[in-house]
Amino acid sequence: MQTRALYTLLALSLGVGLASAWDQAPALPGRGAPISGSDRIYTGDQSSNTITVIKPSSGEILGTISLGDLRLGNNLNPQYVKVVGSHGLGFSPDGKLIVSLAVTSNTVTVFRTEDNSVVSQSFVDRNAHEAFFQHDNRHIWVGTRGVDRIDIVDGLKGGVVGYVESYGGPSKVVFSPDGKTAYANHIRSPSLSVIDVAQRRVVANITGLAAVFSSDMMISPDGQRLWAAHKMAGKVSVIDLAAQRVIGVLDTGAETNHAQFAVINNTMHGFVTVAATNETKMYSQPHASEMPVYLGAIPASGVEPHGLWPSADNTRLYVVNEHSDTVDFIDLTASPPKVVKTVNVGQEGQALIYVSGAVSSASNGTQNLGKQGLFDKPALNKLLTEAKPSNAQSNRSPPPTGLVTVRPESGLDMLQVIGRNLRLNTTYTVSAKVSNSLIPLVDFNATAPTGPGCGTAPQVLAFLKFIGVYDIDKLVLTSKAD
Ligand SMILES: *[C@@H]1O[C@H](CO)[C@@H](O)[C@H](O)[C@H]1NC(C)=O
Ligand SMILES: *[C@@H]1O[C@H](CO)[C@@H](O)[C@H](O)[C@H]1NC(C)=O
Ligand SMILES: *[C@@H]1O[C@H](CO)[C@@H](O)[C@H](O)[C@H]1NC(C)=O
Ligand SMILES: *[C@@H]1O[C@H](CO)[C@@H](O)[C@H](O)[C@H]1NC(C)=O
Ligand SMILES: *[C@@H]1O[C@H](CO)[C@@H](O)[C@H](O)[C@H]1NC(C)=O
Ligand SMILES: *[C@@H]1O[C@H](CO)[C@@H](O)[C@H](O)[C@H]1NC(C)=O
C-alpha cells in the first residue's frame, strides 16, 4: 500500500493519468487517488442536450459539450441530424474516454477526456440509455431499452460489433471489478442478466427483483453486491452477487433514481437518490449477504436528485438535482454527511460520473467546451396541490399534486409536470390564474398505475412562452372531476 501510495504521488506529480480499472470511483480505500486537478465530473443534461464538465478540486464549471440543439430548437426539423436527449454516461477504466448515450436519437458518442473531442459516434438499437466500457478501454456495452439485446459498440472505430441477448429491455450494464462478468437490469423483466464477458453470453438470470421496471443500478467496488433501483415502485432490490440472489427489498420512496457506494470508516455504505422527497438516503451494509441498515437521509439543496457518484478517495459524493439544474457536493467525512457546495449545471441532469485522471496536467481540459445550457437563472419549481376537489370521494390522502418545473429553451420555455397521487385515468389541468380567470396551459392523464385506482403522470411536457408572461406562484391544478 505504501509503495502504491508513493507511486500514485509520483505519477500525479509527473502529470501521468494513472487511474486504471481498479482505481476509478467507486473505489476501495487505498485504491483510488485523492481528488486532484486532473479529475473531472460530467453530467448528462437531457433538455439542454449537453454534457457539463466540472473540475471537482475547485468546483469550477469548465463549460459544456454540446451534442446538438436545445430542446425544440431544430430537433423536429426533418433535416436535423444531430443528437437528441443527452442522458446516460459511462467511462473507460483508464479515464481517457467517456461515452454519452442519447435516449431519443439512439446515438452513442465517445469523447476524449483530455480535450473533449469526439472519438466516434455510433447508431444503435432503440433507446440507448446507460452503458459502460469493458475493461479493454475500447468496447462499450449499451443498455438499449427498446429491444431485448445489449449492443456492443467499438468505441474507438465506431459501429456495433456484437450483441448479447438479454430479455426485457436492458437498461444499464455494469462490470465486475475484474472485468470478467457483466450485469444488465431491465425495464420489462424483474431479472438481472449475469453475462460472461469473454463469451458474450448470459450464463445466469437472477430473478425475483421487486418490480419489472429497473432503470438504474450499481455494483459495489468489492464486486459483492448490486443494488437495482425501481423508480416506479420506489424500491431497491438488494442482490448478493456471490449467492446470485435477491436478499431483500428496501422501501426507499417515490421516484427512487440511482444507487451508489462509498466506503466510510472501513464499512461499505450504499446511497440512493429519492427524487420525490429531495434527498439521498444512506445505508451501511458491512456484509453483502445481510440487509443494509438505514442511517438517515442527506437533504438535497434542490429538487429531484438523480445521478450520483463518489470521488475515488471516498471523501465526497456528487449528486445532480434534475429539476434544479444543480450539482451538490456532499462531504462524506462530516458527521452526518452534508451538502457543502452547490454549482449550476446544464438542464435536466440525468447521469453523473466521476473520472479520476481524466486530463493530464499539460492541459486544462477546456478545449471544445461552450456555454450551451448554462443559465444565470435557475429552473423554477412549484409543487401544486389539487384545488378544492368538489366531491367527498375525490378527497384523497395524500392529495393529488403536480410538481411544475419551468426552464428557458429555444424561443420557448419548457413546462414540465410530475403528477403524483392522482386518480387513475382522470384528466388534470395546470392553469395560470390571471386577474380572475384561469388560462389552461396543459392537460394530462394519470396513466401510470401505482395502486388501486391511483396513478402518476411522470413525464408531462409543454412548450410555451412562460417566463415574463405568467407567475409560477399563481398556477392552479384542477381535475375534470371538479
Ligand atoms: C435467462 O432468461 C432468458 C429469458 O427468460 C432465457 O431465454 C435464458 O435462457 C435464461 N438464461 C439462463 C442461463 O438461464
Ligand atoms: C421538494 O422540492 C419542492 C420544490 O422546492 C418542494 O415544493 C417540495 O416540498 C420538496 N419536497 C420535500 C418532500 O421536501
Ligand atoms: C465515521 O466515524 C466517525 C468517528 O467515529 C463518526 O463521527 C462518523 O459519524 C462515522 N461516519 C459514518 C457515516 O458512520
Ligand atoms: C485553459 O487554457 C486555455 C488555452 O490555454 C485558456 O484560454 C483558458 O483560459 C484556460 N481555462 C482555464 C479555466 O484555466
Ligand atoms: C386523456 O384521456 C382521454 C380519454 O382516453 C383522451 O380523450 C384524451 O385525449 C387524453 N388527454 C391527454 C392529454 O392525453
Ligand atoms: C384505465 O384505462 C385503461 C386503458 O383504457 C383501462 O384498461 C383501465 O381499466 C382503466 N382503469 C380504471 C381504474 O378506470
Coordinates of C-alpha atoms and ligand atoms in Angstrom, one line a residue:
M1 CA 0.0 0.0 0.0
Q2 CA 2.8 2.4 0.9
T3 CA 4.6 1.6 -2.3
R4 CA 1.4 2.2 -4.2
A5 CA 0.7 5.5 -2.4
L6 CA 4.2 6.6 -3.3
Y7 CA 3.7 5.5 -6.9
T8 CA 0.4 7.4 -7.1
L9 CA 2.1 10.5 -5.7
L10 CA 5.0 10.2 -8.1
A11 CA 2.6 9.6 -11.1
L12 CA 0.5 12.6 -10.1
S13 CA 3.4 14.9 -9.7
L14 CA 4.6 13.7 -13.2
G15 CA 1.2 14.5 -14.5
V16 CA 0.5 11.0 -15.7
G17 CA -3.1 9.9 -15.7
L18 CA -2.6 6.9 -13.5
A19 CA -6.1 5.6 -12.9
S20 CA -6.7 2.0 -14.0
A21 CA -9.8 -0.1 -13.8
W22 CA -9.2 -0.8 -10.2
D23 CA -8.7 2.8 -9.1
Q24 CA -11.7 4.6 -10.5
A25 CA -14.6 5.6 -8.3
P26 CA -16.3 3.9 -6.6
A27 CA -13.0 2.5 -5.3
L28 CA -12.0 0.6 -2.2
P29 CA -10.0 2.5 0.4
G30 CA -6.3 3.0 -0.6
R31 CA -7.0 2.2 -4.3
G32 CA -8.5 5.5 -5.6
A33 CA -6.3 8.6 -5.9
P34 CA -7.1 11.7 -3.8
I35 CA -9.2 14.4 -5.5
S36 CA -6.9 16.3 -7.9
G37 CA -6.9 18.9 -10.7
S38 CA -6.8 16.0 -13.2
D39 CA -10.2 14.7 -12.2
R40 CA -13.5 15.6 -13.9
I41 CA -17.2 15.2 -13.2
Y42 CA -19.6 15.0 -16.1
T43 CA -23.4 15.3 -16.1
G44 CA -25.8 14.2 -18.9
D45 CA -28.1 17.2 -19.4
Q46 CA -31.2 16.0 -21.2
S47 CA -33.0 19.2 -22.1
S48 CA -30.0 21.4 -22.9
N49 CA -28.7 18.4 -24.8
T50 CA -25.2 18.9 -23.3
I51 CA -22.6 17.3 -21.0
T52 CA -21.4 19.7 -18.2
V53 CA -17.8 19.4 -17.4
I54 CA -16.8 20.2 -13.7
K55 CA -13.4 20.4 -12.1
P56 CA -14.1 18.8 -8.6
S57 CA -10.9 20.1 -7.0
S58 CA -12.0 23.7 -7.4
G59 CA -15.7 23.2 -8.0
E60 CA -15.4 25.2 -11.3
I61 CA -17.8 24.7 -14.2
L62 CA -15.4 24.5 -17.1
G63 CA -18.2 24.5 -19.7
T64 CA -20.5 22.2 -21.6
I65 CA -20.1 19.9 -24.6
S66 CA -22.9 20.5 -27.0
L67 CA -24.4 17.3 -28.5
G68 CA -26.9 19.2 -30.7
D69 CA -29.6 21.8 -30.2
L70 CA -31.5 22.8 -27.1
R71 CA -34.9 21.1 -26.8
L72 CA -37.3 22.2 -29.5
G73 CA -34.6 24.0 -31.4
N74 CA -34.3 22.3 -34.7
N75 CA -34.8 18.9 -33.2
L76 CA -38.2 18.4 -35.0
N77 CA -36.8 19.7 -38.3
P78 CA -36.7 16.9 -41.0
Q79 CA -33.1 17.9 -41.8
Y80 CA -31.9 17.6 -38.2
V81 CA -29.0 15.1 -38.0
K82 CA -27.5 15.8 -34.6
V83 CA -28.2 14.2 -31.2
V84 CA -31.4 14.4 -29.1
G85 CA -31.7 13.5 -25.5
S86 CA -28.3 13.5 -23.7
H87 CA -28.9 11.1 -20.9
G88 CA -26.6 8.3 -19.8
L89 CA -22.8 8.4 -19.2
G90 CA -20.0 5.9 -18.8
F91 CA -16.2 6.0 -18.9
S92 CA -13.2 3.8 -19.8
P93 CA -11.3 2.4 -16.8
D94 CA -8.2 4.3 -17.8
G95 CA -10.2 7.5 -17.6
K96 CA -9.2 8.6 -21.1
L97 CA -12.7 8.2 -22.7
I98 CA -16.3 8.9 -21.7
V99 CA -19.4 7.7 -23.5
S100 CA -22.7 9.6 -23.8
L101 CA -26.0 7.9 -24.6
A102 CA -28.8 9.7 -26.3
V103 CA -32.2 8.1 -25.5
T104 CA -34.1 9.8 -28.3
S105 CA -31.7 9.7 -31.3
N106 CA -30.3 6.3 -30.2
T107 CA -26.7 7.6 -30.5
V108 CA -23.6 6.5 -28.7
T109 CA -20.9 9.3 -28.7
V110 CA -17.4 8.8 -27.4
F111 CA -15.3 11.7 -26.2
R112 CA -11.6 12.0 -25.4
T113 CA -11.4 13.4 -21.8
E114 CA -8.2 15.2 -22.5
D115 CA -9.7 17.7 -24.9
N116 CA -13.5 16.9 -25.1
S117 CA -13.2 16.0 -28.8
V118 CA -15.3 13.3 -30.5
V119 CA -13.6 10.0 -31.0
S120 CA -16.6 8.1 -32.5
Q121 CA -20.3 8.2 -33.0
S122 CA -22.4 5.1 -33.5
F123 CA -26.1 4.5 -34.2
V124 CA -27.6 1.7 -32.1
D125 CA -30.8 -0.1 -31.2
R126 CA -33.8 1.8 -29.8
N127 CA -33.4 3.9 -26.5
A128 CA -29.7 3.8 -25.7
H129 CA -30.0 4.6 -22.0
E130 CA -26.9 3.7 -19.9
A131 CA -23.6 2.0 -20.9
F132 CA -20.2 1.2 -19.7
F133 CA -16.8 0.4 -21.1
Q134 CA -15.4 -3.1 -21.0
H135 CA -12.0 -3.3 -19.2
D136 CA -10.3 -3.2 -22.6
N137 CA -11.0 0.5 -22.6
R138 CA -12.5 0.1 -26.1
H139 CA -15.8 -1.9 -26.3
I140 CA -18.9 -0.3 -24.9
W141 CA -21.9 -2.4 -23.7
V142 CA -25.1 -0.4 -24.3
G143 CA -28.4 -0.9 -22.5
T144 CA -30.8 -0.4 -25.4
R145 CA -34.1 -0.4 -23.6
G146 CA -36.4 -0.7 -26.7
V147 CA -35.1 -4.2 -27.6
D148 CA -34.2 -7.5 -25.9
R149 CA -30.5 -7.3 -26.5
I150 CA -27.4 -5.3 -25.5
D151 CA -25.5 -3.6 -28.3
I152 CA -21.7 -3.8 -28.1
V153 CA -20.0 -0.8 -29.8
D154 CA -16.4 -0.3 -30.8
G155 CA -15.7 3.0 -29.0
L156 CA -12.6 3.8 -31.0
K157 CA -13.7 3.0 -34.6
G158 CA -17.4 3.3 -34.0
G159 CA -20.1 0.9 -35.1
V160 CA -22.0 -2.0 -33.5
V161 CA -19.7 -5.1 -33.4
G162 CA -21.8 -7.5 -31.4
Y163 CA -25.0 -8.3 -29.5
V164 CA -25.8 -10.1 -26.3
E165 CA -29.4 -11.4 -26.0
S166 CA -30.9 -10.1 -22.7
Y167 CA -34.6 -10.3 -22.3
G168 CA -36.8 -7.4 -21.1
G169 CA -35.3 -4.2 -22.4
P170 CA -31.8 -4.0 -20.9
S171 CA -31.5 -0.6 -19.2
K172 CA -27.9 -0.5 -18.0
V173 CA -24.7 -2.6 -18.0
V174 CA -22.1 -2.7 -15.2
F175 CA -18.9 -4.8 -14.9
S176 CA -17.4 -6.7 -12.0
P177 CA -14.1 -5.2 -10.7
D178 CA -12.1 -8.0 -12.5
G179 CA -14.0 -7.2 -15.8
K180 CA -14.9 -10.8 -16.4
T181 CA -18.6 -10.5 -15.6
A182 CA -21.2 -8.0 -16.8
Y183 CA -24.7 -7.4 -15.3
A184 CA -27.8 -6.0 -17.0
N185 CA -31.1 -4.8 -15.5
H186 CA -34.3 -4.3 -17.4
I187 CA -37.4 -2.2 -17.8
R188 CA -39.7 -5.1 -18.7
S189 CA -38.5 -8.0 -16.6
P190 CA -37.8 -8.4 -12.9
S191 CA -34.5 -10.0 -13.5
L192 CA -30.8 -9.3 -13.7
S193 CA -28.7 -10.9 -16.5
V194 CA -25.3 -12.3 -15.5
I195 CA -23.1 -12.3 -18.6
D196 CA -19.8 -13.9 -19.3
V197 CA -17.8 -11.1 -20.9
A198 CA -15.4 -13.2 -23.0
Q199 CA -18.2 -15.4 -24.3
R200 CA -20.7 -12.5 -24.7
R201 CA -23.5 -14.8 -23.4
V202 CA -25.9 -14.8 -20.4
V203 CA -24.8 -17.5 -18.0
A204 CA -27.4 -17.0 -15.3
N205 CA -30.6 -15.0 -14.6
I206 CA -31.1 -13.6 -11.1
T207 CA -34.9 -13.5 -10.8
G208 CA -37.4 -12.1 -8.3
L209 CA -36.5 -8.4 -8.3
A210 CA -39.0 -6.2 -6.5
A211 CA -40.5 -4.8 -9.8
V212 CA -40.4 -5.3 -13.6
F213 CA -39.1 -1.8 -14.1
S214 CA -35.5 -1.2 -13.1
S215 CA -34.0 1.8 -14.8
D216 CA -30.7 2.1 -12.9
M217 CA -28.4 0.0 -10.7
M218 CA -24.9 0.0 -9.3
I219 CA -22.3 -2.6 -8.3
S220 CA -20.1 -2.1 -5.2
P221 CA -16.4 -1.6 -5.7
D222 CA -15.7 -5.0 -4.0
G223 CA -18.0 -6.6 -6.6
Q224 CA -20.0 -8.4 -3.9
R225 CA -23.4 -6.6 -4.1
L226 CA -25.6 -4.9 -6.6
W227 CA -28.5 -2.6 -5.9
A228 CA -31.2 -2.4 -8.5
A229 CA -33.4 0.7 -8.2
H230 CA -37.1 0.6 -9.2
K231 CA -38.2 4.2 -9.9
M232 CA -41.9 3.5 -10.4
A233 CA -42.3 1.3 -7.4
G234 CA -40.0 3.4 -5.1
K235 CA -37.9 0.4 -4.1
V236 CA -34.4 -1.1 -4.3
S237 CA -33.7 -4.8 -4.8
V238 CA -30.6 -5.7 -2.8
I239 CA -28.6 -8.5 -4.6
D240 CA -25.9 -10.7 -3.1
L241 CA -23.7 -11.4 -6.2
A242 CA -21.8 -14.3 -4.7
A243 CA -25.1 -16.1 -3.9
Q244 CA -26.7 -14.8 -7.1
R245 CA -29.9 -13.9 -5.3
V246 CA -32.1 -11.0 -4.1
I247 CA -31.7 -11.0 -0.3
G248 CA -34.3 -8.3 0.3
V249 CA -36.0 -5.1 -0.8
L250 CA -35.6 -1.6 0.6
D251 CA -38.7 0.7 0.6
T252 CA -36.8 3.8 -0.4
G253 CA -39.6 6.1 -1.6
A254 CA -41.3 7.5 -4.7
E255 CA -39.1 8.3 -7.7
T256 CA -36.1 6.4 -6.4
N257 CA -33.4 7.1 -9.0
H258 CA -29.8 5.9 -8.8
A259 CA -27.8 3.9 -6.3
Q260 CA -24.1 4.3 -5.5
F261 CA -21.5 3.0 -3.0
A262 CA -18.7 4.5 -0.9
V263 CA -16.5 3.1 1.9
I264 CA -16.8 5.1 5.1
N265 CA -15.0 4.2 8.3
N266 CA -13.9 1.0 6.5
T267 CA -17.6 -0.1 6.0
M268 CA -19.4 -0.3 2.7
H269 CA -22.2 2.3 2.5
G270 CA -24.9 2.5 -0.1
F271 CA -26.6 5.7 -1.2
V272 CA -29.9 6.0 -3.1
T273 CA -31.4 9.3 -4.6
V274 CA -35.1 9.6 -3.8
A275 CA -36.4 12.3 -6.1
A276 CA -39.9 12.9 -4.7
T277 CA -38.5 13.8 -1.3
N278 CA -35.4 15.7 -2.4
E279 CA -32.9 13.6 -0.5
T280 CA -30.2 10.9 -0.8
K281 CA -30.8 8.0 1.6
M282 CA -27.7 6.5 3.3
Y283 CA -27.3 2.9 4.5
S284 CA -24.5 0.8 5.9
Q285 CA -24.0 -2.8 4.6
P286 CA -21.0 -4.4 6.2
H287 CA -21.8 -7.8 4.7
A288 CA -23.2 -8.4 1.2
S289 CA -25.2 -11.4 2.5
E290 CA -27.1 -9.2 5.0
M291 CA -29.7 -6.4 4.5
P292 CA -28.4 -2.8 4.7
V293 CA -29.2 -0.7 7.8
Y294 CA -30.8 2.7 7.2
L295 CA -28.7 5.5 8.7
G296 CA -30.6 8.6 7.5
A297 CA -31.2 11.0 4.6
I298 CA -29.0 13.7 3.3
P299 CA -31.3 16.6 2.2
A300 CA -30.6 17.9 -1.3
S301 CA -30.2 21.7 -1.9
G302 CA -32.6 21.3 -4.8
V303 CA -35.3 19.3 -6.4
E304 CA -35.4 15.7 -7.8
P305 CA -31.9 14.4 -7.1
H306 CA -31.0 11.8 -9.8
G307 CA -27.4 10.7 -10.8
L308 CA -24.7 10.4 -8.2
W309 CA -21.0 9.3 -7.9
P310 CA -18.4 9.4 -5.2
S311 CA -14.8 10.7 -5.5
A312 CA -12.3 7.8 -5.8
D313 CA -11.0 8.6 -2.3
N314 CA -14.5 8.2 -0.8
T315 CA -14.5 11.7 0.8
R316 CA -17.1 13.3 -1.4
L317 CA -20.4 12.3 -3.1
Y318 CA -21.7 14.4 -6.0
V319 CA -25.4 14.5 -6.8
V320 CA -27.2 16.1 -9.7
N321 CA -30.6 17.7 -8.9
E322 CA -32.6 17.1 -12.1
H323 CA -35.2 19.8 -11.6
S324 CA -32.9 22.5 -10.2
D325 CA -30.1 22.1 -12.8
T326 CA -27.5 22.0 -10.0
V327 CA -24.9 19.6 -8.6
D328 CA -24.5 19.2 -4.8
F329 CA -21.1 18.3 -3.3
I330 CA -21.6 16.2 -0.2
D331 CA -18.9 15.8 2.4
L332 CA -18.8 12.1 3.4
T333 CA -16.4 12.7 6.2
A334 CA -18.8 15.0 8.0
S335 CA -21.0 13.5 10.7
P336 CA -23.6 13.2 9.4
P337 CA -22.6 13.8 5.7
K338 CA -24.0 17.0 4.3
V339 CA -24.1 19.3 1.2
V340 CA -21.1 21.7 1.4
K341 CA -21.3 23.3 -2.1
T342 CA -23.7 23.6 -5.0
V343 CA -23.0 24.6 -8.6
N344 CA -25.2 25.4 -11.6
V345 CA -25.0 22.9 -14.5
G346 CA -26.9 22.2 -17.8
Q347 CA -30.6 21.5 -17.9
E348 CA -32.3 18.4 -16.5
G349 CA -29.3 16.4 -15.4
Q350 CA -29.8 12.6 -15.5
A351 CA -26.5 10.7 -15.1
L352 CA -23.4 11.9 -13.2
I353 CA -19.9 10.3 -13.4
Y354 CA -16.6 11.0 -11.6
V355 CA -13.5 10.2 -13.6
S356 CA -10.0 10.2 -11.9
G357 CA -7.0 11.3 -14.0
A358 CA -9.2 12.4 -16.9
V359 CA -6.8 15.1 -18.0
S360 CA -3.0 15.4 -17.8
S361 CA -1.6 18.5 -16.2
A362 CA -0.3 19.6 -19.6
S363 CA -3.9 20.5 -20.4
N364 CA -6.5 22.3 -18.5
G365 CA -9.1 20.3 -20.4
T366 CA -11.2 23.2 -21.5
Q367 CA -10.9 22.7 -25.3
N368 CA -14.2 22.2 -27.2
L369 CA -16.3 23.5 -24.4
G370 CA -19.0 26.1 -24.7
K371 CA -21.8 27.6 -22.6
Q372 CA -24.9 25.9 -24.1
G373 CA -27.5 25.1 -21.3
L374 CA -25.8 27.2 -18.6
F375 CA -28.2 29.9 -17.5
D376 CA -27.8 32.6 -14.8
K377 CA -31.3 31.9 -13.5
P378 CA -32.0 28.5 -12.1
A379 CA -35.0 26.4 -13.1
L380 CA -38.3 27.5 -11.4
N381 CA -40.1 24.8 -9.3
K382 CA -43.5 24.8 -7.7
L383 CA -45.4 22.0 -6.0
L384 CA -49.2 22.3 -6.7
T385 CA -51.9 20.6 -4.7
E386 CA -55.2 19.9 -6.4
A387 CA -57.6 22.8 -5.9
K388 CA -60.8 22.1 -3.9
P389 CA -62.0 18.7 -5.0
S390 CA -65.8 19.0 -5.2
N391 CA -67.0 15.6 -4.2
A392 CA -66.0 13.7 -0.9
Q393 CA -65.0 10.7 -3.0
S394 CA -62.1 12.5 -4.5
N395 CA -60.7 13.7 -1.2
R396 CA -57.6 11.6 -1.4
S397 CA -55.0 11.3 1.2
P398 CA -52.3 12.2 0.4
P399 CA -53.9 14.7 -2.0
P400 CA -53.1 14.8 -5.8
T401 CA -50.1 17.0 -6.5
G402 CA -48.2 18.3 -9.5
L403 CA -44.6 19.4 -9.4
V404 CA -44.2 22.1 -12.0
T405 CA -40.7 22.9 -13.4
V406 CA -40.1 25.8 -15.9
R407 CA -36.9 26.5 -17.8
P408 CA -36.0 28.6 -20.8
E409 CA -35.4 26.6 -24.1
S410 CA -35.0 27.7 -27.8
G411 CA -37.5 30.6 -28.2
L412 CA -40.0 29.0 -25.8
D413 CA -39.9 27.8 -22.2
M414 CA -40.4 24.1 -21.2
L415 CA -43.1 23.5 -18.6
Q416 CA -42.7 20.0 -17.0
V417 CA -45.2 18.4 -14.7
I418 CA -44.8 15.3 -12.5
G419 CA -48.3 14.4 -11.3
R420 CA -48.5 12.3 -8.1
N421 CA -51.2 10.5 -6.1
L422 CA -53.6 11.1 -9.0
R423 CA -56.9 9.3 -9.7
L424 CA -56.2 6.8 -12.4
N425 CA -57.5 7.7 -15.9
T426 CA -58.6 11.2 -14.8
T427 CA -57.6 14.2 -16.8
Y428 CA -55.9 17.0 -14.9
T429 CA -55.1 20.6 -16.0
V430 CA -52.4 23.1 -14.9
S431 CA -53.8 26.6 -15.4
A432 CA -52.4 30.1 -14.8
K433 CA -54.5 32.5 -12.8
V434 CA -54.5 35.9 -14.5
S435 CA -56.8 38.5 -12.9
N436 CA -60.0 36.5 -12.2
S437 CA -59.7 33.9 -15.0
L438 CA -57.9 30.6 -15.4
I439 CA -55.9 30.2 -18.6
P440 CA -55.3 26.4 -19.2
L441 CA -51.7 25.7 -20.0
V442 CA -51.6 21.9 -20.3
D443 CA -53.9 18.8 -19.8
F444 CA -52.6 15.4 -18.8
N445 CA -53.9 12.0 -17.8
A446 CA -53.0 9.8 -14.9
T447 CA -52.0 6.8 -16.9
A448 CA -49.2 5.1 -14.9
P449 CA -50.9 2.9 -12.2
T450 CA -49.3 2.9 -8.7
G451 CA -52.1 1.3 -6.7
P452 CA -55.8 0.6 -6.7
G453 CA -57.4 3.5 -8.6
C454 CA -54.2 5.5 -8.1
G455 CA -51.7 6.7 -10.7
T456 CA -49.0 9.1 -11.7
A457 CA -48.1 11.2 -14.7
P458 CA -44.3 11.1 -14.7
Q459 CA -43.4 12.8 -17.9
V460 CA -45.7 15.7 -18.9
L461 CA -44.1 18.3 -21.1
A462 CA -45.5 21.5 -22.7
F463 CA -43.7 24.3 -24.5
L464 CA -44.9 27.9 -24.3
K465 CA -43.8 31.4 -23.6
F466 CA -44.0 31.4 -19.8
I467 CA -41.2 33.4 -18.2
G468 CA -42.2 37.1 -18.1
V469 CA -45.8 36.1 -19.0
Y470 CA -47.1 34.0 -16.2
D471 CA -46.3 33.8 -12.5
I472 CA -45.3 30.4 -11.2
D473 CA -46.8 31.2 -7.8
K474 CA -50.2 31.6 -9.5
L475 CA -50.6 28.2 -11.1
V476 CA -53.6 26.0 -10.2
L477 CA -54.0 22.2 -10.6
T478 CA -57.6 21.0 -11.2
S479 CA -59.2 17.8 -12.5
K480 CA -62.1 17.2 -14.8
A481 CA -64.0 15.7 -11.8
D482 CA -64.1 19.1 -10.1
Ligands
LIG1 C1 -32.4 -16.2 -18.9 O1 -33.7 -15.8 -19.2 C2 -34.0 -15.7 -20.6 C3 -35.4 -15.1 -20.7 O2 -36.3 -15.8 -20.0 C4 -33.9 -17.1 -21.2 O3 -34.1 -17.0 -22.6 C5 -32.5 -17.6 -20.9 O4 -32.3 -19.0 -21.4 C6 -32.1 -17.6 -19.5 N1 -30.7 -17.9 -19.3 C7 -30.2 -18.7 -18.4 C8 -28.8 -19.0 -18.4 O5 -30.9 -19.3 -17.5
LIG2 C1 -39.0 19.1 -2.9 O1 -38.8 20.4 -3.5 C2 -40.1 21.0 -4.0 C3 -39.7 22.3 -4.8 O2 -38.9 23.1 -4.0 C4 -40.9 21.4 -2.7 O3 -42.1 22.0 -3.1 C5 -41.2 20.1 -2.0 O4 -41.9 20.4 -0.8 C6 -39.9 19.3 -1.7 N1 -40.3 18.0 -1.2 C7 -40.0 17.6 0.1 C8 -40.5 16.3 0.5 O5 -39.3 18.3 0.8
LIG3 C1 -17.3 7.6 10.9 O1 -16.6 7.7 12.2 C2 -16.7 8.9 12.8 C3 -15.8 8.9 14.1 O2 -16.2 7.8 14.9 C4 -18.1 9.3 13.1 O3 -18.2 10.6 13.7 C5 -18.9 9.3 11.8 O4 -20.3 9.5 12.1 C6 -18.8 8.0 11.1 N1 -19.5 8.1 9.8 C7 -20.5 7.3 9.4 C8 -21.1 7.6 8.1 O5 -20.9 6.4 10.1
LIG4 C1 -7.5 26.8 -20.5 O1 -6.5 27.0 -21.4 C2 -6.9 27.9 -22.5 C3 -5.8 27.9 -23.5 O2 -4.5 28.0 -22.9 C4 -7.1 29.3 -21.9 O3 -7.6 30.2 -22.9 C5 -8.2 29.2 -20.8 O4 -8.4 30.4 -20.2 C6 -7.9 28.1 -19.8 N1 -9.0 27.9 -18.9 C7 -9.0 27.7 -17.6 C8 -10.3 27.5 -16.9 O5 -7.9 27.7 -17.0
LIG5 C1 -56.9 11.7 -21.8 O1 -57.7 10.5 -22.0 C2 -58.8 10.8 -22.8 C3 -59.7 9.5 -22.8 O2 -58.9 8.4 -23.2 C4 -58.4 11.3 -24.2 O3 -59.6 11.5 -24.9 C5 -57.5 12.5 -24.0 O4 -57.0 12.8 -25.3 C6 -56.4 12.3 -23.1 N1 -55.7 13.5 -22.9 C7 -54.4 13.6 -22.9 C8 -53.8 15.0 -22.7 O5 -53.6 12.7 -23.2
LIG6 C1 -57.8 3.0 -17.1 O1 -57.7 2.9 -18.5 C2 -57.2 1.7 -19.0 C3 -57.0 1.9 -20.5 O2 -58.1 2.5 -21.1 C4 -58.1 0.6 -18.6 O3 -57.5 -0.6 -19.1 C5 -58.3 0.5 -17.1 O4 -59.2 -0.4 -16.8 C6 -58.7 1.9 -16.6 N1 -58.6 1.8 -15.1 C7 -59.6 2.4 -14.3 C8 -59.4 2.3 -12.8 O5 -60.5 3.0 -14.8

